[in-house]
Coordinates of N, CA, C and O in Angstrom, one line a residue:
M1 N -37.9 54.3 19.8 CA -37.5 54.7 21.3 C -37.3 53.7 22.5 O -38.0 52.8 22.6
S2 N -35.9 54.1 23.0 CA -35.6 53.3 24.1 C -36.4 53.9 26.0 O -37.4 54.5 25.4
T3 N -36.6 52.6 25.7 CA -37.6 52.6 27.2 C -36.7 52.1 28.6 O -35.8 51.6 28.5
V4 N -36.7 53.1 29.4 CA -36.2 53.1 31.3 C -37.4 52.1 31.9 O -38.5 52.7 32.0
I5 N -36.6 51.7 32.4 CA -37.2 50.5 33.7 C -37.1 51.0 34.9 O -35.3 51.2 35.0
E6 N -37.7 51.2 35.6 CA -37.3 52.0 37.3 C -37.8 50.8 38.3 O -39.1 50.9 38.0
F7 N -37.0 50.2 38.6 CA -37.9 49.3 39.8 C -37.0 49.3 41.0 O -35.7 49.6 41.5
T8 N -37.6 50.4 41.9 CA -37.4 50.4 43.3 C -38.0 49.5 44.7 O -39.4 49.1 44.4
M9 N -37.2 49.6 45.6 CA -37.7 48.8 46.3 C -37.2 49.0 48.2 O -35.9 50.4 47.8
H10 N -37.7 48.9 48.9 CA -37.5 49.8 50.5 C -36.8 48.3 51.1 O -37.6 47.4 51.2
A11 N -35.6 48.3 51.7 CA -35.2 47.7 52.0 C -35.5 47.2 53.7 O -36.2 48.4 54.4
N12 N -36.0 46.4 54.2 CA -36.8 46.1 55.8 C -35.1 46.2 56.4 O -33.9 46.1 56.0
P13 N -35.4 46.9 57.7 CA -33.8 47.3 58.7 C -33.1 46.1 58.8 O -33.3 45.0 58.9
G14 N -31.8 46.7 58.3 CA -30.7 45.7 58.4 C -30.7 44.5 57.4 O -29.8 43.9 57.5
Q15 N -31.6 44.9 56.3 CA -30.7 43.7 54.9 C -30.7 45.0 53.6 O -30.4 44.5 52.5
Y16 N -30.2 46.5 54.1 CA -29.8 47.2 53.0 C -29.2 46.2 52.0 O -28.7 46.5 51.3
Y17 N -27.9 45.7 53.0 CA -26.7 45.8 51.8 C -26.7 44.2 51.3 O -26.4 44.0 50.2
H18 N -27.6 42.9 52.1 CA -27.9 42.2 52.0 C -29.1 42.3 50.4 O -29.0 41.9 49.4
L19 N -29.8 42.7 50.5 CA -31.0 43.6 49.0 C -30.0 44.2 48.0 O -30.2 43.8 46.9
L20 N -29.1 44.9 48.5 CA -28.2 45.8 47.1 C -27.1 44.6 46.0 O -27.3 44.6 45.8
E21 N -26.8 43.7 47.6 CA -26.0 42.7 47.0 C -26.9 41.5 45.9 O -26.7 41.5 44.5
V22 N -27.8 41.2 46.3 CA -29.0 40.0 45.3 C -29.2 40.9 44.1 O -29.6 40.5 43.1
Y23 N -29.5 42.0 44.2 CA -30.3 43.4 43.2 C -29.2 43.4 42.0 O -29.4 43.5 41.0
S24 N -27.6 44.1 42.5 CA -26.4 43.9 41.8 C -26.4 42.2 40.7 O -26.3 42.6 40.0
E25 N -26.7 41.6 41.6 CA -26.3 40.2 40.9 C -27.3 39.8 39.5 O -27.3 39.7 39.0
F26 N -29.0 40.4 40.5 CA -29.8 40.2 39.1 C -29.7 41.6 37.8 O -30.0 40.6 36.5
A27 N -28.8 42.3 38.0 CA -28.6 43.2 36.8 C -27.9 42.9 36.1 O -27.7 42.6 35.1
E28 N -26.7 42.5 36.7 CA -25.4 41.7 36.0 C -25.9 40.9 35.3 O -25.9 40.5 34.0
Q29 N -26.3 39.8 35.5 CA -27.5 38.6 34.7 C -28.1 39.3 33.9 O -28.3 38.6 33.0
M30 N -29.3 39.5 34.2 CA -29.9 40.6 33.2 C -28.6 41.0 31.9 O -29.1 40.9 30.7
K31 N -28.1 42.5 32.4 CA -27.5 43.1 31.3 C -26.6 41.6 30.3 O -26.9 41.5 29.2
E32 N -25.9 40.7 30.9 CA -25.0 39.7 30.8 C -26.3 38.8 29.2 O -25.8 38.3 28.3
S33 N -27.6 38.4 29.6 CA -28.5 37.6 29.1 C -29.5 38.4 28.3 O -30.2 37.4 27.5
H34 N -29.4 39.5 27.9 CA -30.6 40.2 27.2 C -30.0 41.3 26.5 O -29.2 42.1 26.9
E35 N -30.1 40.7 25.3 CA -29.6 41.5 24.3 C -30.1 43.0 24.1 O -29.6 44.1 24.2
G36 N -31.3 43.3 24.5 CA -31.9 44.6 24.4 C -31.7 45.8 25.6 O -32.2 46.7 25.5
L37 N -31.3 45.0 26.3 CA -31.4 45.5 27.4 C -29.4 46.8 27.4 O -28.6 45.7 27.2
T38 N -29.6 48.0 27.3 CA -28.4 48.6 26.6 C -27.4 48.7 28.2 O -26.1 49.0 27.5
Q39 N -28.3 49.3 29.0 CA -27.4 50.1 30.3 C -28.3 49.4 31.9 O -29.3 49.6 31.4
V40 N -27.6 49.5 32.7 CA -28.3 49.2 33.9 C -27.7 49.6 34.9 O -26.2 49.8 34.9
L41 N -28.3 50.6 35.7 CA -27.6 51.3 36.9 C -28.6 50.8 38.1 O -29.6 50.4 38.5
V42 N -27.6 50.3 39.4 CA -28.2 49.8 40.8 C -27.4 50.9 41.7 O -26.2 51.1 41.6
V43 N -28.4 52.1 42.1 CA -28.1 52.7 42.9 C -28.8 52.5 44.7 O -30.2 52.0 44.6
G44 N -28.5 53.0 45.6 CA -29.6 53.0 46.6 C -28.8 54.4 47.9 O -27.9 55.0 47.7
D45 N -29.4 53.9 48.9 CA -29.2 54.7 49.7 C -29.7 54.4 51.2 O -30.8 53.8 51.8
P46 N -28.3 54.2 51.4 CA -28.2 53.2 52.8 C -29.1 53.9 54.1 O -29.3 52.6 54.7
A47 N -29.2 55.0 54.6 CA -29.7 55.8 55.3 C -31.3 55.5 55.5 O -32.3 55.3 56.2
S48 N -31.7 55.6 54.2 CA -33.2 55.3 53.7 C -33.7 53.9 53.4 O -34.7 53.5 54.0
G49 N -32.4 53.0 53.3 CA -33.1 51.4 52.9 C -33.5 51.5 51.5 O -34.0 50.7 50.5
L50 N -33.5 52.7 50.8 CA -33.9 52.7 49.2 C -32.9 52.0 48.3 O -31.5 52.8 48.6
V51 N -33.1 51.0 47.4 CA -32.8 50.1 47.0 C -33.0 50.7 45.3 O -34.5 49.5 44.9
R52 N -32.9 51.2 44.2 CA -33.2 51.7 43.0 C -32.7 50.7 41.5 O -31.5 51.0 41.9
G53 N -33.3 50.0 40.9 CA -32.8 49.6 39.3 C -33.4 50.6 38.7 O -34.3 50.6 38.6
I54 N -32.3 51.0 37.9 CA -33.0 51.5 36.4 C -32.5 50.4 35.1 O -31.1 50.6 34.9
G55 N -32.7 50.8 34.2 CA -32.6 49.2 32.9 C -33.0 50.6 31.7 O -34.1 50.7 31.7
V56 N -31.9 50.2 30.7 CA -32.9 50.9 29.5 C -32.6 50.3 28.1 O -31.5 49.1 28.6
F57 N -34.0 49.5 27.7 CA -33.8 48.5 26.6 C -34.5 49.3 25.7 O -34.6 50.7 25.3
E58 N -34.0 49.0 24.5 CA -34.5 49.2 23.0 C -35.5 49.2 22.8 O -35.7 50.1 22.1
T59 N -36.7 48.8 23.3 CA -37.9 48.7 23.0 C -38.5 48.3 24.2 O -38.0 47.8 24.9
S60 N -39.8 49.1 24.4 CA -40.9 49.1 25.3 C -41.4 47.1 25.6 O -41.4 46.6 26.5
D61 N -41.4 46.5 23.9 CA -41.7 45.2 24.4 C -40.6 44.7 24.7 O -41.2 43.6 25.3
Q62 N -39.3 44.7 24.4 CA -38.4 44.2 25.4 C -38.2 44.5 27.2 O -38.2 43.4 27.9
A63 N -38.5 45.2 27.5 CA -38.7 45.7 28.5 C -40.2 44.9 29.3 O -40.0 44.4 30.6
E64 N -41.2 44.8 28.5 CA -42.3 44.6 28.9 C -42.0 42.6 29.2 O -42.2 42.3 29.9
A65 N -41.9 41.9 28.2 CA -40.8 41.0 28.2 C -40.6 40.1 29.7 O -40.5 39.5 29.9
V66 N -39.4 40.8 30.3 CA -39.1 40.8 31.3 C -39.9 40.3 32.5 O -39.5 39.3 33.3
N67 N -41.1 40.8 32.5 CA -41.6 40.5 33.6 C -42.4 39.2 33.7 O -42.9 38.9 34.7
S68 N -42.6 38.4 32.5 CA -43.0 37.1 32.4 C -42.0 36.1 32.6 O -42.4 35.0 32.2
E69 N -41.1 36.5 32.6 CA -39.4 35.5 32.6 C -39.3 34.8 33.8 O -39.6 35.6 34.9
E70 N -38.8 33.7 34.4 CA -38.8 33.1 35.3 C -37.5 33.8 36.1 O -37.9 33.5 37.5
V71 N -36.0 35.0 35.5 CA -35.7 35.2 35.9 C -36.0 36.2 36.5 O -35.7 36.3 38.2
F72 N -36.9 36.7 36.5 CA -37.3 37.6 37.3 C -38.6 37.4 38.6 O -38.3 38.5 39.5
A73 N -39.3 36.7 38.2 CA -40.0 35.5 39.0 C -39.0 35.0 40.6 O -39.4 35.5 41.7
D74 N -37.9 34.6 39.9 CA -36.6 34.0 40.8 C -36.5 35.2 41.7 O -36.5 35.0 42.9
F75 N -35.6 36.2 41.1 CA -35.3 37.7 41.8 C -36.4 37.9 42.8 O -36.1 37.8 44.1
N76 N -37.8 38.0 42.3 CA -38.6 38.6 43.5 C -38.8 37.9 44.2 O -38.9 38.4 46.1
S77 N -38.5 36.3 44.3 CA -38.8 35.3 45.5 C -37.9 35.5 46.5 O -37.7 35.9 47.8
K78 N -36.4 36.2 46.0 CA -35.7 36.5 46.7 C -35.4 37.7 47.7 O -34.9 37.9 48.9
V79 N -36.0 38.6 46.8 CA -35.9 40.1 47.4 C -37.2 39.9 48.6 O -37.2 40.9 49.0
T80 N -38.6 39.1 48.3 CA -39.2 39.6 49.3 C -39.3 39.3 50.8 O -39.7 40.8 51.2
P81 N -38.5 38.7 51.1 CA -38.3 38.8 52.5 C -37.4 39.6 53.1 O -37.4 40.1 54.0
L82 N -36.5 40.1 52.3 CA -36.0 41.5 52.3 C -36.3 42.5 52.0 O -35.7 43.9 52.9
I83 N -37.5 43.2 51.7 CA -38.4 44.6 51.4 C -39.7 44.8 52.4 O -40.0 43.8 52.6
S84 N -39.7 45.7 52.2 CA -41.0 46.1 53.1 C -41.7 46.9 51.9 O -41.6 47.4 51.0
G85 N -43.0 46.4 52.0 CA -44.1 46.8 50.9 C -43.7 45.8 49.8 O -43.1 45.4 49.3
S86 N -44.4 46.7 48.8 CA -44.0 46.1 47.6 C -43.0 47.1 46.5 O -43.0 48.0 46.7
P87 N -42.1 46.1 45.6 CA -41.1 46.9 44.4 C -42.6 47.7 43.8 O -43.3 47.6 43.5
E88 N -42.0 49.2 43.5 CA -42.3 50.0 42.7 C -41.8 49.9 41.2 O -40.3 50.1 41.0
R89 N -42.7 49.7 40.2 CA -42.2 49.6 38.7 C -42.6 51.0 37.6 O -43.7 51.1 38.2
I90 N -41.8 51.6 37.5 CA -41.9 52.3 36.4 C -41.7 52.4 35.3 O -40.3 52.5 35.2
E91 N -42.2 52.5 34.1 CA -41.5 52.6 32.8 C -41.6 54.6 32.5 O -43.0 54.9 32.3
L92 N -40.2 54.6 31.3 CA -40.7 56.0 30.8 C -40.1 56.2 30.1 O -39.2 55.0 29.4
N93 N -39.8 56.6 28.8 CA -39.4 57.0 27.7 C -38.0 57.6 27.8 O -37.7 58.5 29.0
L94 N -37.2 57.1 27.3 CA -35.7 57.8 27.5 C -35.6 59.1 26.2 O -35.8 58.4 25.2
V95 N -35.2 60.0 26.6 CA -35.2 61.4 25.8 C -34.4 62.1 25.7 O -33.9 62.0 24.5
H96 N -32.9 61.8 26.4 CA -31.4 62.3 26.5 C -30.8 61.4 27.4 O -31.6 61.3 28.3
T97 N -29.9 61.1 26.9 CA -28.4 60.8 28.2 C -27.4 61.7 27.3 O -27.2 61.9 26.4
F98 N -26.5 61.9 28.6 CA -25.6 62.5 28.5 C -24.4 62.4 29.2 O -24.5 61.9 30.7
T99 N -23.4 61.7 28.9 CA -21.9 61.1 29.3 C -21.4 61.5 29.0 O -20.6 62.4 27.8
R100 N -20.2 61.6 29.7 CA -18.4 62.3 29.3 C -17.6 61.4 29.2 O -17.3 60.0 29.2

């Protein structure tokens, strides 16, 4: 079963668009370099400063492996000064996708 990783951050005041840019670059890099990552969405709400990435991995092992990669550590270093609080990571099972 595919695994969905939801990774949410809250931007510091005035940092929403910068955080969105850094997150989008990271998501594109991940999609290009991780064969098991089949889909990536980056969504946000400028009013609240919420930025959320949603990645769909073929397996939970592939999703878990990202946590120990240098590229993920580098990403976390870049976003730390841009966010308030700690990022929230949730792992979910993909049940259905509906697209047109």
